[in-house]
């Protein structure tokens, strides 16, 4: 569907371009006709002025200085008119070239429109068998689907990047926690060794404490016997 609709979209765009080019071509032709009118009028004016200048030169009976002055002015004026004529001819030639280029471009656009007309027929058939009422609705729907697809791709890419970042963070966290666990295991081994050593040290002291308790019991019993003997003697 995307492969078939894309050429038709280009067809619609080419049609719009062809219409714009047709309008531009008409504007150029109108401007060209106006330029030709202006150039024709100026040619007539130029010929009239040249005739006036010739008549004036023939009828001029003034002094040499005035004649030279008038001749110089006439030459300058003629030079300017020739420059204008050359400029107008250059503008005319450029306008002809632009007009020819526009015609060629218009011909190419017409060929493309003719080439892509099959897609217009295809979309007309699609409208007939679908819930759409116009071809433009199909195009809008297609553009909406393309935009949604693009958004989904961007969202998927964003989730993929976030997942990769989370994986990197998880790997870092795992490495850190494994290092901490190894450190705690080493500390636990040290504590176990100290605990074993403490138990080994406690055993003699427990034996000694038992001896002290036994000695204390004997002395307590002996002291009680003495107290009873003293009490009996006192009584």
Tab-separated table of C-alpha atoms in Angstrom:
chain	number	residue	atom	x	y	z
A	1	UNK	CA	0.000	0.000	0.000
A	2	UNK	CA	2.858	2.365	0.852
A	3	UNK	CA	4.613	1.619	-2.458
A	4	UNK	CA	1.424	2.241	-4.419
A	5	UNK	CA	0.274	5.375	-2.592
A	6	UNK	CA	3.632	7.162	-2.573
A	7	UNK	CA	3.712	7.594	-6.396
A	8	UNK	CA	0.139	8.874	-6.280
A	9	UNK	CA	1.094	11.426	-3.655
A	10	UNK	CA	3.915	12.462	-5.926
A	11	UNK	CA	1.365	12.571	-8.727
A	12	UNK	CA	-0.827	14.972	-6.735
A	13	UNK	CA	2.200	17.090	-5.931
A	14	UNK	CA	3.284	17.050	-9.581
A	15	UNK	CA	-0.215	18.108	-10.604
A	16	UNK	CA	-0.028	21.038	-8.228
A	17	UNK	CA	3.427	21.887	-9.575
A	18	UNK	CA	2.100	21.622	-13.135
A	19	UNK	CA	-0.747	24.020	-12.298
A	20	UNK	CA	1.683	26.430	-10.687
A	21	UNK	CA	4.021	26.139	-13.656
A	22	UNK	CA	1.075	26.733	-16.020
A	23	UNK	CA	0.165	29.896	-14.126
A	24	UNK	CA	3.802	30.999	-14.089
A	25	UNK	CA	4.016	30.252	-17.813
A	26	UNK	CA	0.934	32.372	-18.473
A	27	UNK	CA	2.387	35.199	-16.374
A	28	UNK	CA	5.677	34.941	-18.257
A	29	UNK	CA	3.884	34.985	-21.624
A	30	UNK	CA	1.857	38.014	-20.583
A	31	UNK	CA	4.992	39.754	-19.382
A	32	UNK	CA	6.717	38.747	-22.624
A	33	UNK	CA	3.893	40.295	-24.688
A	34	UNK	CA	4.031	43.457	-22.594
A	35	UNK	CA	7.796	43.640	-23.110
A	36	UNK	CA	7.358	43.186	-26.826
A	37	UNK	CA	4.827	46.011	-26.872
A	38	UNK	CA	7.193	48.255	-24.921
A	39	UNK	CA	10.119	47.329	-27.169
A	40	UNK	CA	8.001	47.958	-30.315
A	41	UNK	CA	6.949	51.344	-28.976
A	42	UNK	CA	10.528	52.196	-28.143
A	43	UNK	CA	11.653	51.083	-31.573
A	44	UNK	CA	9.105	53.392	-33.097
A	45	UNK	CA	10.166	56.177	-30.787
A	46	UNK	CA	13.776	55.490	-31.642
A	47	UNK	CA	13.114	55.632	-35.370
A	48	UNK	CA	11.042	58.763	-34.902
A	49	UNK	CA	13.787	60.339	-32.841
A	50	UNK	CA	16.397	59.335	-35.367
A	51	UNK	CA	14.263	60.889	-38.114
A	52	UNK	CA	13.825	64.013	-36.033
A	53	UNK	CA	17.547	64.097	-35.361
A	54	UNK	CA	18.315	63.741	-39.071
A	55	UNK	CA	15.834	66.467	-39.993
A	56	UNK	CA	17.219	68.644	-37.289
A	57	UNK	CA	20.794	68.090	-38.486
A	58	UNK	CA	19.806	68.826	-42.075
A	59	UNK	CA	17.963	72.005	-41.166
A	60	UNK	CA	20.513	73.166	-38.650
A	61	UNK	CA	22.290	76.274	-39.828
A	62	UNK	CA	23.901	77.317	-36.631
A	63	UNK	CA	27.510	77.817	-35.914
A	64	UNK	CA	30.094	75.036	-35.842
A	65	UNK	CA	30.264	75.121	-32.085
A	66	UNK	CA	26.546	74.676	-31.727
A	67	UNK	CA	26.601	71.996	-34.414
A	68	UNK	CA	29.371	70.133	-32.596
A	69	UNK	CA	27.515	70.441	-29.324
A	70	UNK	CA	24.308	69.178	-30.859
A	71	UNK	CA	26.202	66.376	-32.619
A	72	UNK	CA	27.842	65.293	-29.394
A	73	UNK	CA	24.510	65.311	-27.608
A	74	UNK	CA	22.939	63.379	-30.434
A	75	UNK	CA	25.743	60.826	-30.387
A	76	UNK	CA	25.403	60.391	-26.661
A	77	UNK	CA	21.690	60.033	-26.987
A	78	UNK	CA	22.062	57.542	-29.819
A	79	UNK	CA	24.645	55.635	-27.811
A	80	UNK	CA	22.280	55.427	-24.888
A	81	UNK	CA	19.502	54.329	-27.173
A	82	UNK	CA	21.737	51.639	-28.653
A	83	UNK	CA	22.654	50.471	-25.151
A	84	UNK	CA	18.989	50.338	-24.263
A	85	UNK	CA	18.310	48.465	-27.458
A	86	UNK	CA	21.052	45.937	-26.664
A	87	UNK	CA	19.727	45.573	-23.121
A	88	UNK	CA	16.195	45.034	-24.361
A	89	UNK	CA	17.394	42.465	-26.881
A	90	UNK	CA	19.283	40.714	-24.081
A	91	UNK	CA	16.172	40.777	-21.883
A	92	UNK	CA	14.120	39.472	-24.764
A	93	UNK	CA	16.547	36.622	-25.375
A	94	UNK	CA	16.614	35.736	-21.683
A	95	UNK	CA	12.816	35.839	-21.546
A	96	UNK	CA	12.659	33.500	-24.552
A	97	UNK	CA	15.043	31.103	-22.856
A	98	UNK	CA	13.042	31.197	-19.637
A	99	UNK	CA	9.851	30.632	-21.584
A	100	UNK	CA	11.387	27.659	-23.376
A	101	UNK	CA	12.636	26.230	-20.079
A	102	UNK	CA	9.178	26.629	-18.557
A	103	UNK	CA	7.616	24.896	-21.539
A	104	UNK	CA	10.061	21.997	-21.241
A	105	UNK	CA	9.396	21.710	-17.529
A	106	UNK	CA	5.680	21.852	-18.119
A	107	UNK	CA	5.988	19.093	-20.713
A	108	UNK	CA	7.920	16.925	-18.256
A	109	UNK	CA	5.317	17.513	-15.545
A	110	UNK	CA	2.553	16.594	-17.966
A	111	UNK	CA	4.408	13.389	-18.828
A	112	UNK	CA	4.761	12.538	-15.135
A	113	UNK	CA	1.071	13.256	-14.566
A	114	UNK	CA	0.225	10.923	-17.438
A	115	UNK	CA	2.626	8.306	-16.079
A	116	UNK	CA	1.144	8.402	-12.559
A	117	UNK	CA	-2.486	8.553	-13.679
A	118	UNK	CA	-2.737	4.799	-13.096
A	119	UNK	CA	-2.445	5.431	-9.355
A	120	UNK	CA	-5.348	7.850	-9.507
A	121	UNK	CA	-7.446	5.090	-11.056
A	122	UNK	CA	-6.242	2.694	-8.371
A	123	UNK	CA	-7.269	5.066	-5.575
A	124	UNK	CA	-10.647	5.636	-7.194
A	125	UNK	CA	-11.188	1.880	-7.078
A	126	UNK	CA	-10.058	1.839	-3.434
A	127	UNK	CA	-12.614	4.539	-2.563
A	128	UNK	CA	-15.370	2.527	-4.240
A	129	UNK	CA	-14.752	-0.577	-2.126
A	130	UNK	CA	-13.833	1.150	1.166
A	131	UNK	CA	-15.501	3.385	3.735
A	132	UNK	CA	-13.761	6.458	2.327
A	133	UNK	CA	-15.719	8.940	0.262
A	134	UNK	CA	-12.868	10.858	-1.385
A	135	UNK	CA	-9.327	10.129	-2.525
A	136	UNK	CA	-8.010	12.892	-0.285
A	137	UNK	CA	-9.341	11.006	2.741
A	138	UNK	CA	-7.300	7.975	1.675
A	139	UNK	CA	-4.203	10.157	1.361
A	140	UNK	CA	-4.804	11.714	4.783
A	141	UNK	CA	-5.264	8.269	6.265
A	142	UNK	CA	-2.057	7.082	4.638
A	143	UNK	CA	-0.112	10.091	5.915
A	144	UNK	CA	-1.534	9.533	9.408
A	145	UNK	CA	-0.444	5.892	9.353
A	146	UNK	CA	3.028	6.861	8.124
A	147	UNK	CA	3.340	9.451	10.896
A	148	UNK	CA	2.152	6.936	13.513
A	149	UNK	CA	4.609	4.365	12.176
A	150	UNK	CA	7.413	6.914	12.422
A	151	UNK	CA	6.399	7.793	15.993
A	152	UNK	CA	6.328	4.100	16.910
A	153	UNK	CA	9.794	3.598	15.459
A	154	UNK	CA	11.092	6.583	17.422
A	155	UNK	CA	9.397	5.309	20.590
A	156	UNK	CA	10.835	1.833	20.035
A	157	UNK	CA	14.270	3.318	19.527
A	158	UNK	CA	13.876	5.354	22.711
A	159	UNK	CA	12.819	2.272	24.704
A	160	UNK	CA	15.715	0.331	23.217
A	161	UNK	CA	18.187	3.019	24.266
A	162	UNK	CA	16.638	3.169	27.754
A	163	UNK	CA	16.857	-0.623	28.007
A	164	UNK	CA	20.507	-0.558	26.987
A	165	UNK	CA	21.214	2.182	29.547
A	166	UNK	CA	19.362	0.193	32.221
A	167	UNK	CA	21.382	-2.917	31.313
A	168	UNK	CA	24.623	-0.952	31.626
A	169	UNK	CA	23.516	0.423	35.010
A	170	UNK	CA	22.481	-3.081	36.123
A	171	UNK	CA	25.874	-4.483	35.109
A	172	UNK	CA	27.617	-1.700	37.030
A	173	UNK	CA	25.399	-2.293	40.061
A	174	UNK	CA	26.026	-6.054	39.871
A	175	UNK	CA	29.782	-5.535	39.717
A	176	UNK	CA	29.666	-3.141	42.674
A	177	UNK	CA	27.513	-5.515	44.750
A	178	UNK	CA	29.704	-8.496	43.897
A	179	UNK	CA	32.704	-6.510	45.114
A	180	UNK	CA	30.834	-5.634	48.308
A	181	UNK	CA	29.814	-9.287	48.821
A	182	UNK	CA	33.426	-10.387	48.334
A	183	UNK	CA	34.539	-7.791	50.864
A	184	UNK	CA	31.872	-8.939	53.358
A	185	UNK	CA	32.910	-12.556	52.834
A	186	UNK	CA	36.526	-11.649	53.597
A	187	UNK	CA	35.404	-9.797	56.708
A	188	UNK	CA	33.235	-12.763	57.703
A	189	UNK	CA	36.227	-15.097	57.357
A	190	UNK	CA	38.299	-12.765	59.546
A	191	UNK	CA	35.524	-12.596	62.139
A	192	UNK	CA	35.145	-16.390	62.090
A	193	UNK	CA	38.885	-16.732	62.702
A	194	UNK	CA	38.670	-14.257	65.577
A	195	UNK	CA	35.634	-16.089	66.951
A	196	UNK	CA	37.479	-19.414	66.830
A	197	UNK	CA	40.464	-17.822	68.520
A	198	UNK	CA	38.184	-16.314	71.178
A	199	UNK	CA	36.587	-19.713	71.815
A	200	UNK	CA	40.032	-21.232	72.198
A	201	UNK	CA	40.931	-18.464	74.682
A	202	UNK	CA	37.639	-18.859	76.596
A	203	UNK	CA	38.119	-22.580	77.362
A	204	UNK	CA	41.075	-22.097	79.832
A	205	UNK	CA	39.275	-19.209	81.468
A	206	UNK	CA	36.126	-21.284	81.842
A	207	UNK	CA	38.184	-24.039	83.479
A	208	UNK	CA	39.811	-21.481	85.736
A	209	UNK	CA	36.418	-19.990	86.597
A	210	UNK	CA	35.088	-23.433	87.472
A	211	UNK	CA	38.057	-23.948	89.779
A	212	UNK	CA	37.418	-20.574	91.403
A	213	UNK	CA	33.736	-21.438	91.878
A	214	UNK	CA	34.660	-24.796	93.459
A	215	UNK	CA	37.182	-23.163	95.782
A	216	UNK	CA	34.644	-20.494	96.729
A	217	UNK	CA	32.030	-23.139	97.490
A	218	UNK	CA	34.431	-25.037	99.717
A	219	UNK	CA	35.421	-21.890	101.555
A	220	UNK	CA	31.801	-20.858	101.914
A	221	UNK	CA	30.951	-24.256	103.387
A	222	UNK	CA	33.925	-24.018	105.673
A	223	UNK	CA	32.902	-20.507	106.761
A	224	UNK	CA	29.376	-21.705	107.488
A	225	UNK	CA	30.721	-24.546	109.599
A	226	UNK	CA	32.903	-22.130	111.540
A	227	UNK	CA	29.954	-19.791	112.061
A	228	UNK	CA	27.844	-22.638	113.374
A	229	UNK	CA	30.641	-23.753	115.664
A	230	UNK	CA	31.077	-20.215	117.034
A	231	UNK	CA	27.318	-19.916	117.555
A	232	UNK	CA	27.220	-23.212	119.416
A	233	UNK	CA	30.148	-22.166	121.569
A	234	UNK	CA	28.504	-18.787	122.277
A	235	UNK	CA	25.253	-20.495	123.253
